[in-house]
XYZ file of C-alpha atoms in Angstrom:
428
model
C 56.300 -39.585 0.932
C 57.704 -41.039 4.138
C 55.827 -40.056 7.253
C 58.720 -40.404 9.717
C 61.877 -38.470 8.871
C 65.271 -40.019 9.355
C 67.582 -38.243 11.804
C 69.642 -35.481 10.186
C 73.208 -36.272 9.167
C 75.839 -35.762 11.830
C 77.481 -32.335 11.723
C 80.769 -34.055 10.785
C 84.210 -33.045 11.986
C 84.881 -29.429 11.140
C 85.411 -26.209 13.017
C 82.715 -23.574 12.917
C 85.352 -21.196 11.519
C 85.895 -23.419 8.497
C 82.273 -23.752 7.392
C 80.771 -20.527 8.732
C 82.919 -17.812 7.198
C 82.636 -15.721 4.026
C 85.359 -17.921 2.518
C 82.631 -20.494 1.880
C 81.870 -18.585 -1.340
C 84.991 -20.287 -2.721
C 84.703 -23.593 -0.842
C 85.372 -26.913 -2.500
C 83.337 -30.100 -2.320
C 84.401 -31.258 1.156
C 83.664 -28.026 3.002
C 80.527 -27.429 0.956
C 79.221 -30.828 2.000
C 79.769 -30.007 5.667
C 78.234 -26.534 5.283
C 75.141 -27.879 3.501
C 74.621 -30.360 6.345
C 75.102 -27.545 8.865
C 72.586 -25.322 7.064
C 69.983 -28.093 6.906
C 70.455 -28.894 10.602
C 69.984 -25.198 11.329
C 66.748 -25.177 9.304
C 65.468 -28.222 11.202
C 66.446 -26.577 14.497
C 64.530 -23.415 13.610
C 61.523 -25.521 12.630
C 61.597 -27.230 16.018
C 61.699 -23.837 17.756
C 58.673 -22.691 15.762
C 56.883 -25.904 16.663
C 57.597 -25.331 20.365
C 56.365 -21.754 20.135
C 53.252 -22.376 17.990
C 52.211 -25.797 19.275
C 50.991 -28.881 17.463
C 50.064 -28.243 13.843
C 51.977 -24.940 13.988
C 48.957 -22.632 13.490
C 50.437 -19.392 12.124
C 48.628 -16.028 12.006
C 48.505 -14.564 8.526
C 50.335 -11.340 7.853
C 51.847 -9.394 4.960
C 55.418 -10.316 5.981
C 54.726 -13.915 7.025
C 54.568 -17.277 5.260
C 53.794 -20.570 7.005
C 57.087 -21.848 8.458
C 56.407 -25.356 7.168
C 55.952 -23.963 3.646
C 59.204 -22.019 3.927
C 61.046 -25.165 5.007
C 59.601 -27.152 2.104
C 60.604 -24.372 -0.263
C 64.225 -24.668 0.921
C 64.316 -28.358 0.009
C 62.487 -27.691 -3.257
C 64.977 -24.966 -4.237
C 67.968 -27.297 -3.887
C 66.225 -30.061 -5.844
C 65.019 -27.613 -8.541
C 68.498 -26.253 -9.248
C 70.633 -29.304 -8.435
C 68.855 -32.659 -8.319
C 66.492 -31.937 -11.217
C 68.727 -29.634 -13.256
C 70.448 -31.645 -15.998
C 72.527 -28.583 -16.990
C 73.781 -27.663 -13.531
C 77.421 -28.209 -14.606
C 77.231 -24.969 -16.629
C 77.027 -22.977 -13.392
C 76.137 -19.323 -13.882
C 75.952 -19.959 -17.642
C 73.151 -22.485 -17.154
C 69.986 -21.587 -19.083
C 67.245 -19.891 -17.079
C 64.952 -22.784 -18.003
C 67.211 -25.848 -18.179
C 66.018 -29.344 -18.949
C 64.682 -30.742 -15.684
C 63.988 -34.197 -14.300
C 60.889 -35.132 -12.325
C 60.742 -34.195 -8.645
C 61.039 -36.677 -5.789
C 57.503 -35.655 -4.905
C 54.995 -35.262 -7.783
C 53.369 -32.267 -6.072
C 56.612 -30.457 -5.235
C 56.243 -27.664 -7.808
C 52.612 -26.907 -6.997
C 53.439 -26.899 -3.277
C 56.752 -25.038 -3.069
C 57.556 -23.284 -6.350
C 56.823 -19.568 -5.732
C 55.968 -19.183 -9.427
C 53.117 -21.674 -8.987
C 52.169 -21.499 -5.309
C 50.461 -18.135 -4.835
C 50.661 -16.479 -1.402
C 47.144 -17.748 -0.626
C 47.963 -21.289 -1.727
C 50.888 -21.404 0.680
C 48.348 -21.438 3.510
C 46.391 -24.352 2.050
C 45.597 -27.168 4.551
C 46.370 -29.616 1.743
C 50.118 -28.919 1.877
C 52.467 -31.511 3.425
C 52.575 -31.458 7.218
C 55.645 -30.973 9.392
C 56.707 -34.643 9.442
C 56.350 -34.962 5.670
C 58.242 -31.730 5.112
C 61.110 -32.830 7.340
C 61.320 -36.088 5.427
C 61.496 -34.156 2.165
C 64.237 -31.914 3.571
C 66.322 -34.946 4.439
C 65.681 -36.693 1.126
C 66.694 -33.651 -0.896
C 69.796 -33.094 1.235
C 70.858 -36.696 0.703
C 70.405 -36.291 -3.053
C 72.333 -33.014 -3.069
C 75.266 -34.499 -1.173
C 75.440 -37.538 -3.463
C 75.581 -35.322 -6.545
C 78.124 -33.019 -4.925
C 80.535 -35.934 -4.557
C 80.811 -36.099 -8.353
C 80.712 -32.365 -9.144
C 83.699 -30.757 -10.835
C 85.947 -28.752 -8.497
C 85.400 -25.565 -10.485
C 83.366 -22.407 -9.956
C 80.904 -23.614 -12.608
C 80.705 -27.147 -11.230
C 80.050 -25.924 -7.670
C 77.947 -22.860 -8.498
C 74.522 -24.297 -7.700
C 75.721 -25.985 -4.500
C 77.095 -22.671 -3.273
C 73.840 -21.011 -4.356
C 71.748 -23.559 -2.444
C 73.850 -22.909 0.661
C 73.458 -19.123 0.374
C 69.726 -19.492 -0.273
C 69.216 -21.671 2.799
C 71.181 -19.218 4.942
C 69.040 -16.338 3.665
C 65.900 -18.293 4.489
C 67.291 -19.065 7.930
C 67.376 -15.361 8.694
C 63.863 -15.073 7.258
C 62.727 -17.591 9.892
C 64.178 -15.383 12.640
C 62.609 -12.231 11.169
C 59.218 -13.982 11.036
C 59.585 -15.053 14.667
C 60.091 -11.414 15.610
C 57.116 -10.366 13.464
C 54.904 -13.003 15.111
C 56.241 -12.390 18.622
C 57.601 -15.923 19.077
C 60.288 -16.693 21.666
C 63.072 -18.363 19.698
C 65.775 -17.907 22.300
C 67.944 -15.825 19.950
C 69.351 -12.515 21.018
C 71.683 -9.773 19.978
C 75.215 -9.917 21.384
C 76.358 -7.192 23.810
C 77.569 -4.059 22.061
C 80.483 -1.877 23.093
C 80.233 1.847 23.766
C 79.653 4.273 20.921
C 82.496 6.112 19.211
C 82.852 9.445 17.446
C 82.426 9.638 13.644
C 85.429 8.741 11.508
C 87.074 10.896 8.821
C 88.237 8.904 5.792
C 90.429 10.291 3.001
C 89.515 10.556 -0.659
C 90.249 7.359 -2.543
C 89.641 5.360 -5.705
C 87.751 2.206 -4.714
C 86.893 -1.020 -6.511
C 83.312 -2.184 -6.038
C 82.104 -5.655 -6.900
C 82.970 -9.257 -6.084
C 85.930 -10.969 -7.739
C 85.193 -13.306 -10.617
C 86.159 -16.417 -8.665
C 83.785 -17.934 -6.138
C 80.060 -17.392 -5.640
C 78.296 -14.029 -5.644
C 74.773 -12.804 -6.281
C 74.117 -11.133 -9.623
C 73.875 -7.604 -8.184
C 77.329 -7.989 -6.588
C 79.241 -8.880 -9.763
C 80.936 -6.598 -12.293
C 83.963 -5.041 -10.600
C 84.533 -1.375 -11.358
C 86.386 1.547 -9.814
C 84.846 4.755 -8.492
C 86.393 7.962 -7.169
C 85.193 8.858 -3.667
C 85.869 12.262 -2.039
C 86.865 12.582 1.610
C 83.955 11.821 3.937
C 83.022 11.577 7.614
C 80.977 8.513 8.583
C 79.413 7.258 11.811
C 81.523 4.622 13.550
C 78.387 2.599 14.279
C 74.745 2.599 13.157
C 72.442 5.248 14.640
C 71.580 4.217 18.207
C 68.336 4.248 20.129
C 69.562 7.215 22.187
C 70.072 9.180 18.985
C 66.769 8.081 17.485
C 64.791 9.021 20.608
C 65.889 12.640 20.184
C 64.373 12.683 16.690
C 61.067 11.329 18.011
C 61.091 13.762 20.938
C 61.596 16.654 18.511
C 58.432 15.740 16.609
C 60.208 13.907 13.812
C 57.129 11.875 12.924
C 54.952 15.001 12.721
C 57.189 17.280 10.652
C 56.398 16.808 6.993
C 59.369 18.920 5.928
C 61.729 16.167 7.129
C 60.207 13.527 4.869
C 60.322 12.924 1.150
C 56.892 13.021 -0.469
C 56.655 9.268 -0.940
C 57.968 8.684 2.566
C 55.388 11.029 4.077
C 52.629 9.243 2.180
C 53.956 5.921 3.491
C 53.968 7.274 7.056
C 50.462 8.701 6.720
C 49.165 5.314 5.554
C 50.462 3.488 8.646
C 47.906 2.214 11.122
C 47.137 4.183 14.300
C 49.258 7.212 13.519
C 52.715 5.661 13.747
C 55.130 7.680 15.876
C 58.053 5.317 16.198
C 59.763 2.330 14.580
C 58.026 -1.002 14.128
C 57.784 -3.180 17.254
C 58.293 -0.173 19.566
C 55.632 0.069 22.260
C 56.888 3.232 23.900
C 59.644 5.663 23.008
C 60.336 8.451 25.478
C 62.231 11.678 25.745
C 65.830 11.880 26.815
C 66.155 12.840 30.471
C 69.069 14.134 32.538
C 71.540 13.432 29.744
C 71.125 9.673 30.092
C 69.447 9.074 26.743
C 65.928 8.024 25.964
C 63.705 5.174 26.961
C 62.576 2.606 24.393
C 60.229 -0.271 25.174
C 60.401 -2.750 22.350
C 58.580 -5.989 21.521
C 61.358 -8.511 20.994
C 60.509 -12.137 20.258
C 57.322 -12.038 22.279
C 58.611 -10.085 25.278
C 58.542 -6.370 26.030
C 62.066 -5.259 26.853
C 63.840 -1.977 27.455
C 66.253 -1.444 24.577
C 69.782 -0.441 25.509
C 70.308 3.169 24.483
C 73.691 2.483 22.854
C 72.331 -0.409 20.760
C 71.538 0.159 17.099
C 68.012 1.366 16.358
C 66.285 -1.408 14.413
C 63.187 -2.231 12.318
C 63.445 1.051 10.495
C 62.273 1.714 6.963
C 64.477 3.631 4.541
C 62.031 6.531 4.792
C 62.641 6.752 8.547
C 66.402 6.586 8.051
C 66.285 9.395 5.515
C 64.022 11.556 7.695
C 66.327 11.129 10.713
C 69.348 12.103 8.629
C 67.597 15.258 7.370
C 66.616 16.148 10.933
C 70.206 15.658 12.113
C 71.671 17.752 9.294
C 73.419 14.709 7.885
C 72.798 12.200 5.084
C 72.469 8.421 4.831
C 75.823 6.890 3.896
C 76.325 5.681 0.334
C 77.127 2.026 -0.233
C 80.658 2.755 -1.443
C 81.358 4.904 1.631
C 80.045 2.121 3.825
C 82.228 -0.480 2.087
C 85.376 1.638 2.261
C 84.890 2.200 5.984
C 84.138 -1.477 6.655
C 87.370 -2.484 4.922
C 89.709 0.241 6.118
C 88.444 1.625 9.442
C 87.757 -1.460 11.572
C 90.804 -0.772 13.767
C 89.571 2.769 14.300
C 86.248 1.574 15.692
C 84.027 1.099 12.630
C 81.484 -1.495 13.809
C 79.037 -3.424 11.661
C 76.934 -6.632 11.671
C 74.502 -5.387 14.346
C 71.838 -4.594 11.739
C 71.516 -4.581 7.968
C 72.141 -0.966 7.001
C 70.210 1.110 4.515
C 72.384 3.114 2.130
C 71.592 6.253 0.188
C 71.045 5.271 -3.415
C 68.532 3.116 -5.200
C 69.574 -0.320 -6.397
C 71.003 -0.123 -9.898
C 73.015 -2.464 -12.101
C 76.753 -2.016 -12.087
C 78.617 -1.765 -15.420
C 78.701 -5.194 -17.021
C 75.763 -6.525 -14.987
C 74.600 -9.959 -16.069
C 71.622 -11.840 -14.661
C 72.263 -15.347 -13.357
C 69.911 -18.331 -13.801
C 68.332 -17.962 -10.378
C 67.715 -14.237 -10.351
C 66.493 -13.879 -13.953
C 62.772 -13.344 -13.543
C 62.678 -15.102 -10.192
C 61.619 -14.165 -6.674
C 64.927 -12.396 -5.946
C 65.381 -10.773 -9.346
C 67.373 -7.573 -8.731
C 66.463 -6.277 -12.198
C 62.813 -6.121 -11.117
C 63.877 -3.892 -8.227
C 66.280 -1.600 -10.099
C 65.365 2.025 -9.506
C 62.927 1.164 -6.689
C 64.694 -0.860 -4.004
C 67.363 0.577 -1.731
C 70.696 -1.127 -1.153
C 71.369 -2.774 2.201
C 74.900 -3.372 3.386
C 76.296 -5.330 6.313
C 74.576 -8.046 8.303
C 72.552 -8.595 11.461
C 72.931 -10.826 14.498
C 70.662 -13.313 12.694
C 72.867 -13.518 9.586
C 75.033 -16.612 9.296
C 78.715 -15.660 9.273
C 78.999 -17.228 5.807
C 77.036 -14.260 4.458
C 78.814 -11.575 6.493
C 81.042 -9.928 3.951
C 81.714 -6.180 3.537
C 81.031 -6.685 -0.164
C 77.608 -8.316 0.168
C 74.917 -6.207 -1.496
C 71.375 -6.813 -0.303
C 68.301 -4.812 -1.205
C 64.719 -4.175 -0.150
C 61.911 -1.768 -0.982
C 62.186 1.430 1.096
C 59.012 0.750 3.088
C 60.241 -2.599 4.435
C 60.784 -2.544 8.187
C 60.219 -6.152 9.238
C 63.895 -7.060 8.848
C 66.664 -6.168 11.244
C 67.272 -2.882 9.428
C 69.141 0.184 10.691
C 71.402 2.826 9.139
C 74.352 5.140 9.641
C 75.021 8.639 8.337
C 77.719 10.879 6.907
C 78.315 14.608 7.238
C 76.951 16.822 4.463
């Protein structure tokens, strides 16, 4: 493996609107090439920020929601090579076998280093893994290979499937880098954009709505299978629950009132260290005073800052969202209600993309669900989470615009609170 990485490819001539929009799910070869270069440059940029923050050798404290950043970067390159460069049946797209015939890796140790099925969580911290310079070289080698193969790929959904998948995967991992920086308290120089004032809840009429992504273009397995559902009239918050609103719940003893929590949620809360009485990363959360809202001191990328009261409350588990809704005499919005509002009420003040938003139901397969080669039995297998995980809708400030679609359907276990997670509610 080369010790000195070549400089990354030039960003090429393209507007940010053309390669960083949800339309990239249907992009052809030319735009995909530019977007893949952009994503890899973004990964390398994030790596450099981690290096500046952690110092030489990038010593990283272990934690349940943390992997070594150098391992995560190597995994990104490995993923593209695994599904594109080494996959002899990539032209089948979503119909590719789960275990296709594969070629040898550029690096003989690639699978033992970066394949999550082989590299256990403990092994990812091994000092014998490639260092930063070697990993950057691998990232550039795999990108070069991907781009060369893309030049000859068929301009069809099947022919471009794995290239679009690699792009989406790298963008997901890019947000994971930012989440880890927040978890570790590292100053990455990223921040949430200013948010406008809050608005009153919105009343939306009963409708028949089609859920699911269209057949053309790229989508994750849990987003496929279009189907229609009847939705009664509902009232929904115009924006996610704010810090001012959440402070009132805390001030009213929300973390001490068992009747507000589901049994499993109360057990989760009771198991938290040091008697948790507020969301993750909150140092102090105070009572509302003189009608001006509450005071929230939050650890944000290594600094203690006062959170703006009208900003979305963040780093909340689903259990906390559900408890707040019960306290407020409301309910967490369903995913179909959220999607309807995102599509139809934007001009009336419906705001999203501040935080990923928990929705009411558990993750379940839609009619006609079919696993794809990546998800089947893999690290992001939705089937393994059916009935346990909760659906997340929307996006956060750390989400690349390519993944910001009102139809995107993420998911996480209800106890997760490391991500930029918030929620909004509906009337009962």
